[in-house]
Short mmCIF file of C-alpha atoms in Angstrom, two decimals:
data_model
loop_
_atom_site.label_atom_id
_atom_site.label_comp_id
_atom_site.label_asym_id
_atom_site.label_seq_id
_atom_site.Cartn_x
_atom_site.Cartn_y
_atom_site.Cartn_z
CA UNK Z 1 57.56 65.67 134.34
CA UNK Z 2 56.20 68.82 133.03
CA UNK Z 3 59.10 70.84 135.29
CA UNK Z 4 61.65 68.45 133.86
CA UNK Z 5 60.97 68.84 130.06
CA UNK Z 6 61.02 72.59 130.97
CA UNK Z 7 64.15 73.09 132.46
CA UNK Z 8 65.78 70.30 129.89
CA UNK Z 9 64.88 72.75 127.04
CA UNK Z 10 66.35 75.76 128.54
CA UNK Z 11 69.43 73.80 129.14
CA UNK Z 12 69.52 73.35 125.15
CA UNK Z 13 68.61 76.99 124.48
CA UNK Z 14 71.34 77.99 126.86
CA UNK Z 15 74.00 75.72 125.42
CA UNK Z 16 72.73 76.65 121.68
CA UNK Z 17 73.12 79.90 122.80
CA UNK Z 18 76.94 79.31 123.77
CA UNK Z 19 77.48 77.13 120.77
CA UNK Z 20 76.32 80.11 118.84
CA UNK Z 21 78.39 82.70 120.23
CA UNK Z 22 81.61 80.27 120.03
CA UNK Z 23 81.30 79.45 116.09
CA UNK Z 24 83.08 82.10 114.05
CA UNK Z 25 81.82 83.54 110.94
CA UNK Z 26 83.31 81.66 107.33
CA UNK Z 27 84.87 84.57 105.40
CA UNK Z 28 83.39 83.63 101.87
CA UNK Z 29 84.98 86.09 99.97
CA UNK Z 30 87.46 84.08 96.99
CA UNK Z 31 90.84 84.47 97.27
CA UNK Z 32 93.06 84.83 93.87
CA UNK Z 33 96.77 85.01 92.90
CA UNK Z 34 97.87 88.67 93.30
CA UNK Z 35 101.55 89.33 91.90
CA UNK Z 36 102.84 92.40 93.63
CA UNK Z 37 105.77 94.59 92.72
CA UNK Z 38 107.25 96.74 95.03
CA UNK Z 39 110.68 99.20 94.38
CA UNK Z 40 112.92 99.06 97.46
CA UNK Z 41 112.55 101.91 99.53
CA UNK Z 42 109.84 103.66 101.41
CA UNK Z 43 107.25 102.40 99.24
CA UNK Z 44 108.09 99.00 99.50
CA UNK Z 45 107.97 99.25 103.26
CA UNK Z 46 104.70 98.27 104.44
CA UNK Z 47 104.25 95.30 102.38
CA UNK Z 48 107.18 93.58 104.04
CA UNK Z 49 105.16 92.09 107.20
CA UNK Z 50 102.62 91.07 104.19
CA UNK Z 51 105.67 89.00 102.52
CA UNK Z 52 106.26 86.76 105.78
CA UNK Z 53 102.34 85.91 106.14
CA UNK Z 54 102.91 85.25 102.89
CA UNK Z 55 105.93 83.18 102.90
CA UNK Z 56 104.01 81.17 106.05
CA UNK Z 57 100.97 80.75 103.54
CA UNK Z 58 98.66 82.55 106.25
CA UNK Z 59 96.90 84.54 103.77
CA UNK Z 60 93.79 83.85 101.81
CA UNK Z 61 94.96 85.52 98.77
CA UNK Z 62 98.13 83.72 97.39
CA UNK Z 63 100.78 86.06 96.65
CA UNK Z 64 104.08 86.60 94.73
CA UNK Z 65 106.23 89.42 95.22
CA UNK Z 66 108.99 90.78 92.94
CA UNK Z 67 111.01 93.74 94.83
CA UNK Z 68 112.88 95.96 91.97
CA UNK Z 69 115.05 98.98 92.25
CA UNK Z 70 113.85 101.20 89.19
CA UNK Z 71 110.30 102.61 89.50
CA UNK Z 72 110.45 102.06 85.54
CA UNK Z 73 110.66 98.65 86.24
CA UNK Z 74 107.45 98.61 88.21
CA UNK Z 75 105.84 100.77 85.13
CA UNK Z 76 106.90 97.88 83.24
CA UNK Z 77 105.21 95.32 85.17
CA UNK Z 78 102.20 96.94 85.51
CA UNK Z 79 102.10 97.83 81.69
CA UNK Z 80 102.72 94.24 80.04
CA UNK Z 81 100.41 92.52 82.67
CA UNK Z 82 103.06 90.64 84.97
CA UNK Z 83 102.09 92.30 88.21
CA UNK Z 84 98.32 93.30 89.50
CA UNK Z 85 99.38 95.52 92.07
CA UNK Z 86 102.85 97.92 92.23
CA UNK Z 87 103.57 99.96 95.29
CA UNK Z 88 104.86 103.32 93.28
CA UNK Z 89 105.15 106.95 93.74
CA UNK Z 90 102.01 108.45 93.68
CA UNK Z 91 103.11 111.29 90.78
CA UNK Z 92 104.45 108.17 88.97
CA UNK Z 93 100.42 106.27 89.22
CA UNK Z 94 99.22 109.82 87.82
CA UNK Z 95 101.29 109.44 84.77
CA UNK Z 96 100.58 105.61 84.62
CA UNK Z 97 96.57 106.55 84.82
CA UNK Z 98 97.03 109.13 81.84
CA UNK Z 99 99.45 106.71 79.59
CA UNK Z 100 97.48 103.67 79.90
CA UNK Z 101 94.04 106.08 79.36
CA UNK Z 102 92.80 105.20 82.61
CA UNK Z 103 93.69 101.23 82.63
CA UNK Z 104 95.63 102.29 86.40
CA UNK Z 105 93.87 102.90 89.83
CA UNK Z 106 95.29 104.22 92.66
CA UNK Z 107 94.26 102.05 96.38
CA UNK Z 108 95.67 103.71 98.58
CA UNK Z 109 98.51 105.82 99.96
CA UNK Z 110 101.31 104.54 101.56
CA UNK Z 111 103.73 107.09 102.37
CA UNK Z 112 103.65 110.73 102.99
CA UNK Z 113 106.93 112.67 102.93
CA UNK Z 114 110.18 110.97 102.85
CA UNK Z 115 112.48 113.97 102.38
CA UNK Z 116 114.63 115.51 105.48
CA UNK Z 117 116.74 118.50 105.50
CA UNK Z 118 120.26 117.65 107.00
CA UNK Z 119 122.90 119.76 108.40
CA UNK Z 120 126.42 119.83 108.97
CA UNK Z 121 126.47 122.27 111.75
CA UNK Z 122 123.27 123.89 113.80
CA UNK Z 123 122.15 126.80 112.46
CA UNK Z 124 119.30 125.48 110.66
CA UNK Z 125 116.15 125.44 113.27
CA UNK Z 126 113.52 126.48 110.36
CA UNK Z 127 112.99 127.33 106.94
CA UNK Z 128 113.64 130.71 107.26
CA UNK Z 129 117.03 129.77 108.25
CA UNK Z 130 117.53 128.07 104.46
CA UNK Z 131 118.28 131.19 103.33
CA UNK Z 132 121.67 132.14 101.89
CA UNK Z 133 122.37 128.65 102.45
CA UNK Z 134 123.04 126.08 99.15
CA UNK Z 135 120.80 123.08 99.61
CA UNK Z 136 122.80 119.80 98.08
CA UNK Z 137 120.89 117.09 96.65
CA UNK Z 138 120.74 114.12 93.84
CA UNK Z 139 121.31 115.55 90.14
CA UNK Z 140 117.82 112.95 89.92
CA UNK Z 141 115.75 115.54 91.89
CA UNK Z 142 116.21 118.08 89.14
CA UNK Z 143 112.85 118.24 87.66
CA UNK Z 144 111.25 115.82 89.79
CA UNK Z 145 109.21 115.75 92.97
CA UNK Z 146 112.16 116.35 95.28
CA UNK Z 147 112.69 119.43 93.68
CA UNK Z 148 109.11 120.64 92.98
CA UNK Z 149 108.44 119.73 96.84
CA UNK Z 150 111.74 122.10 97.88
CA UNK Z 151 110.58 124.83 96.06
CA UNK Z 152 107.34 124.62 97.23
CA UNK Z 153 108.23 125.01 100.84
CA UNK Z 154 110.70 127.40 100.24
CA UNK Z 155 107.98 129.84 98.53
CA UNK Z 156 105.21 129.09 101.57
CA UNK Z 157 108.10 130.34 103.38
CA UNK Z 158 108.90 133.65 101.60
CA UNK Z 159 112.10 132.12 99.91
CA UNK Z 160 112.42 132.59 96.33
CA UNK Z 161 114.62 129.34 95.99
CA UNK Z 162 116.40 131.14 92.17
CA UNK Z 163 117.44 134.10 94.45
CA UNK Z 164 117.49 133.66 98.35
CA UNK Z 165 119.19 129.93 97.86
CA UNK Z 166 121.22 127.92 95.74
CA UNK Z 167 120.29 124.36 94.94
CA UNK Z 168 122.85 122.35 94.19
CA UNK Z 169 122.29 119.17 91.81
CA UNK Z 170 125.51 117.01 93.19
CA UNK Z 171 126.26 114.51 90.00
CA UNK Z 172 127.71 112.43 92.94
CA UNK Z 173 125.81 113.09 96.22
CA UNK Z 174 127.45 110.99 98.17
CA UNK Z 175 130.74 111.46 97.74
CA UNK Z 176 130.18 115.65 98.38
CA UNK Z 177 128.42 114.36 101.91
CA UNK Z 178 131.44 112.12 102.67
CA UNK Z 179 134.27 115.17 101.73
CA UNK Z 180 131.96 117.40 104.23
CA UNK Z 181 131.70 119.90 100.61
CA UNK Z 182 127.32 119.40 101.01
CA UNK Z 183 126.71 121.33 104.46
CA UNK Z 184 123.00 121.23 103.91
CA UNK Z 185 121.23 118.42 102.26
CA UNK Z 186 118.09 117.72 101.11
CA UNK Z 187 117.63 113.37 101.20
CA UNK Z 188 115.00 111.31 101.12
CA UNK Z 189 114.99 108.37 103.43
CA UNK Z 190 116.79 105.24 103.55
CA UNK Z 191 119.92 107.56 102.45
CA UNK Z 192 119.00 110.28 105.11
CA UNK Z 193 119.58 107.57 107.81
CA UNK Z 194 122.78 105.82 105.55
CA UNK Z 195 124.26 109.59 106.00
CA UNK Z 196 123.52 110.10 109.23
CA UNK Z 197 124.86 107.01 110.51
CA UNK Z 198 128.04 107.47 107.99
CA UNK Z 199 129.04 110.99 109.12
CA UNK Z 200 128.37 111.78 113.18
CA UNK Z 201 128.24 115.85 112.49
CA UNK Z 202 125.32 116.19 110.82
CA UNK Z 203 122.30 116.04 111.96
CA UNK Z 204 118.39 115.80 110.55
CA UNK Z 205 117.95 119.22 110.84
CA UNK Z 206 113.90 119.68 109.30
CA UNK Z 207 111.59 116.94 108.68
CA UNK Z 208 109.97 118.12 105.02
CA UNK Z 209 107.15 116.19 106.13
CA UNK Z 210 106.40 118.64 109.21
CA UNK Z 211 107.36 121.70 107.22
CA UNK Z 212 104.57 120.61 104.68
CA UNK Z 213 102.02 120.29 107.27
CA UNK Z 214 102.66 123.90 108.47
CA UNK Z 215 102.10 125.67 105.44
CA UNK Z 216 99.59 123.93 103.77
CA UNK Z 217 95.79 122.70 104.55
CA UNK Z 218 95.21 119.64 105.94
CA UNK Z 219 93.40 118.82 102.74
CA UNK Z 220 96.50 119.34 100.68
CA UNK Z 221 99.20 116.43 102.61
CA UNK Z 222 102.49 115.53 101.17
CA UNK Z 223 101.51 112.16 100.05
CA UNK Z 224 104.67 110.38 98.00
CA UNK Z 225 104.16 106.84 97.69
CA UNK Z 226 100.93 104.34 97.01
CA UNK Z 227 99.98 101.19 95.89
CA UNK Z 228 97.98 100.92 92.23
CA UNK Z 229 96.06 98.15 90.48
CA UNK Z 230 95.30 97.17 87.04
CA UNK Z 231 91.89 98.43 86.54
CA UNK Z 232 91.11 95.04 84.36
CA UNK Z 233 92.51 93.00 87.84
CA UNK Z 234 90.27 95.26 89.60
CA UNK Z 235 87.15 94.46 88.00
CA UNK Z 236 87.42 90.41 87.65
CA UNK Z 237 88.67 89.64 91.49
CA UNK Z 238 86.85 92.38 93.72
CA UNK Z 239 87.18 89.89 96.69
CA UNK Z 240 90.95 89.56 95.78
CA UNK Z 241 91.78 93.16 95.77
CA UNK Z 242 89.27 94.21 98.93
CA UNK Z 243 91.26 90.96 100.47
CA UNK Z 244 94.51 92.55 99.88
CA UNK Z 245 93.88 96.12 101.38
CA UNK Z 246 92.95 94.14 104.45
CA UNK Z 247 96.10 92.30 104.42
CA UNK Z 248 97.97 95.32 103.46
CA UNK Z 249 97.00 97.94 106.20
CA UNK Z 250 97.38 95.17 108.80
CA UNK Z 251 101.18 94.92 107.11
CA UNK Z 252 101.72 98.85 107.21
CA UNK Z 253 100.36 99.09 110.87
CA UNK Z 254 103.06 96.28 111.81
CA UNK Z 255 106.13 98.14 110.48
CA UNK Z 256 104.47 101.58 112.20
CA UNK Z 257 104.17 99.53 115.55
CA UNK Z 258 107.06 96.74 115.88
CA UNK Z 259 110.11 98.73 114.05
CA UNK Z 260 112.37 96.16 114.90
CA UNK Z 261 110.44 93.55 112.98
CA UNK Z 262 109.75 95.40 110.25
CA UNK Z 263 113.98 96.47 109.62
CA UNK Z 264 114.47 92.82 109.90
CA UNK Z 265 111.74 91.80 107.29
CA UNK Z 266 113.24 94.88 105.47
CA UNK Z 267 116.73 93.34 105.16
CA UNK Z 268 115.26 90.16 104.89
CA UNK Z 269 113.35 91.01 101.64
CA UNK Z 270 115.98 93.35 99.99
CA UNK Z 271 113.75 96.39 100.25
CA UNK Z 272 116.41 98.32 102.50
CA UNK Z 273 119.33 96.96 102.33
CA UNK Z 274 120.38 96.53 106.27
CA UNK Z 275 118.26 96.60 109.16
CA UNK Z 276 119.93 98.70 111.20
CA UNK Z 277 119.53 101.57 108.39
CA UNK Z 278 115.58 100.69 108.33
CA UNK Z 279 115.88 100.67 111.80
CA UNK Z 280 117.08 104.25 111.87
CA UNK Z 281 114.53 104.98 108.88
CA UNK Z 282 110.98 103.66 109.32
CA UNK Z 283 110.35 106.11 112.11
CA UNK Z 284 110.43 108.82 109.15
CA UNK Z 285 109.33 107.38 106.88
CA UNK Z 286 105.80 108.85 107.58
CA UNK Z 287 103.81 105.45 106.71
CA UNK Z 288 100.38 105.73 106.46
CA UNK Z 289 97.36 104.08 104.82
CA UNK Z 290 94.75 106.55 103.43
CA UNK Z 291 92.12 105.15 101.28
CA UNK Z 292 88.93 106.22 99.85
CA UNK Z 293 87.36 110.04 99.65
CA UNK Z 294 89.91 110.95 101.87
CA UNK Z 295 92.93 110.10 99.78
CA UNK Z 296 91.67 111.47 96.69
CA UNK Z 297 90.98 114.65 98.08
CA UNK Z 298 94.18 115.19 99.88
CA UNK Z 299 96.20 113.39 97.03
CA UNK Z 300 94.26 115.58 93.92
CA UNK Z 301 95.46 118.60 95.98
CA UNK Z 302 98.99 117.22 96.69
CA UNK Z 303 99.13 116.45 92.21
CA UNK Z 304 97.88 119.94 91.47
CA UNK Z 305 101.06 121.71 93.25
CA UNK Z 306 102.71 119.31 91.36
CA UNK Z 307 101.29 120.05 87.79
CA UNK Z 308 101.78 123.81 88.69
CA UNK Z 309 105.34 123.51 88.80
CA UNK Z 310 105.73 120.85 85.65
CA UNK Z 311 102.21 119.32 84.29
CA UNK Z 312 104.83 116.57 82.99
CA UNK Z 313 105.47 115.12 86.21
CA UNK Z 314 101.77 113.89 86.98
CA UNK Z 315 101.79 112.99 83.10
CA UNK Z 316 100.53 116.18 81.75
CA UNK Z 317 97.12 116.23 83.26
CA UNK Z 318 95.38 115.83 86.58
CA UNK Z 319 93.86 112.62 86.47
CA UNK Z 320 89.81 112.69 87.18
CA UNK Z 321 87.74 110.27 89.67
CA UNK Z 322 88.51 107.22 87.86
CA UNK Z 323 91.53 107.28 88.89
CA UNK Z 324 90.73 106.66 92.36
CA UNK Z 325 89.84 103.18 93.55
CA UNK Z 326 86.63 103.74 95.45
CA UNK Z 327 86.22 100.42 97.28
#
């Protein structure tokens, strides 16, 4: 009898054991309503894998999404309280911080460089090969990133872009691309891919992206898109928000991994407007998620080239640690 009681209870321990090991842990972090605004573009990317679990109500968080075209319309949002979250250039959630006196924190990064030199022709292998040349891009880059980001490069490189180049602010870009008139162009993406695919002699000539990389520190990266939060939001639903970075670098890691989903999602949820253009585009898009002491170290040092050029385009001061969402 003695032998039988043993052997019964290590039959319970054994199957407690499995039991154990098959239960999965309750996430009891609270969920919350998080209204997200995204522009189209680049920075809207990664949250588009993010709408469908979404739209199938797989998330614990319950989110709505509003995809706009103006970034001002996303500063709007933020400002008068209808989103929580905006996926935004990062100089843009600088100048937020510094308007709003610090009511804006920046998550994470999203994107790095979007930008891509283009050519009609092939005698543009480098940087050094810029010069002499006129560089043709939006009359909206003048005194904005774009331009700050050209210049930049072209200095690292020994080019003083007022002497050794012209740069050409086209009033309408894309009709000088179609006439053949732009022979080098500097275009961020989805409308690097929409020329390429429009016009079969040029080519992506220099990834701005890669250029960056060479000529600057690792601790200084071209980082030009991120997601922000209302520092108020913040505060009242940290399970919400550390929910929703989760959900969110699972969402960017989809579109980095499974292209073809992600240009369908794209279409699907207007934030470029064809898949086979996102198709062409994610690839260079350089998607990313960089979060924590990381980001703001290689994000301060990506605003400061920025304020040296034009403090006015970070919103006329670097913005200190509270800025940064520390987790």
């Amino acid at each position: 009898m003695k032998r039988f009681v043993a052997i019964l209870m290590v039959l319970v321990l054994v199957v407690g054991v499995f039991v154990g090991c098959g239960k999965e842990e309750k996430d009891e972090r609270q969920g919350a309503e998080v209204r997200i605004t995204a522009i189209a573009g680049p920075t809207g990317i990664g949250l588009v894998d993010l709408m469908q679990k979404s739209a199938d109500k797989a998330t614990v968080n319950t989110y709505t999404f509003n995809v706009v075209s103006d970034p001002t319309q996303a500063v709007a949002a933020i400002t008068n309280g209808t989103a929580d979250i905006a996926a935004v250039p990062t100089n843009l959630a600088s100048t937020l911080h510094k308007k709003t006196g610090g009511k804006v924190q920046v998550l994470a990064v999203n994107t790095l460089g979007v930008l891509h030199i283009l050519e009609q022709g092939d005698t543009v292998k480098n940087v050094q090969q810029l010069r002499g040349k006129t560089i043709y891009t939006d009359v909206k880059n003048k005194g904005a990133n774009p331009e700050y980001i050209l210049r930049y490069l072209l200095e690292k490189n020994g080019i003083d872009p007022d002497k050794d180049v012209t740069i050409e602010f086209a009033a309408d870009l894309d009709a000088a691309v179609a006439s053949g008139e732009a022979k080098v162009i500097l275009a961020p993406e989805p409308k690097a891919s929409t020329y390429l695919m429009q016009n079969k002699a040029l080519r992506r000539a220099l990834n701005v992206t890669e250029e960056w990389n060479k000529v600057s520190t690792e601790d200084c990266a071209l980082m030009m898109g991120c997601v922000i939060a209302r520092t108020d939001y913040i505060n009242a639903n940290p399970d919400a928000i550390a929910l929703f970075l989760e959900d969110y670098m699972a969402s960017i890691n989809v579109a980095k991994t499974d292209v073809e989903k992600a240009a369908t999602l794209c279409e699907t949820y207007k934030i470029i407007p064809k898949a086979a253009v996102a198709r062409q585009a994610i690839p260079n898009c350089g998607l990313v998620y960089v979060s924590g002491n990381v980001m703001k170290t290689r994000l301060s040092a990506y605003l400061q080239v920025l304020f040296d050029y034009n403090p006015a385009a970070i919103g006329g001061a670097l913005p200190q640690d509270d800025f940064y969402y520390a987790g």
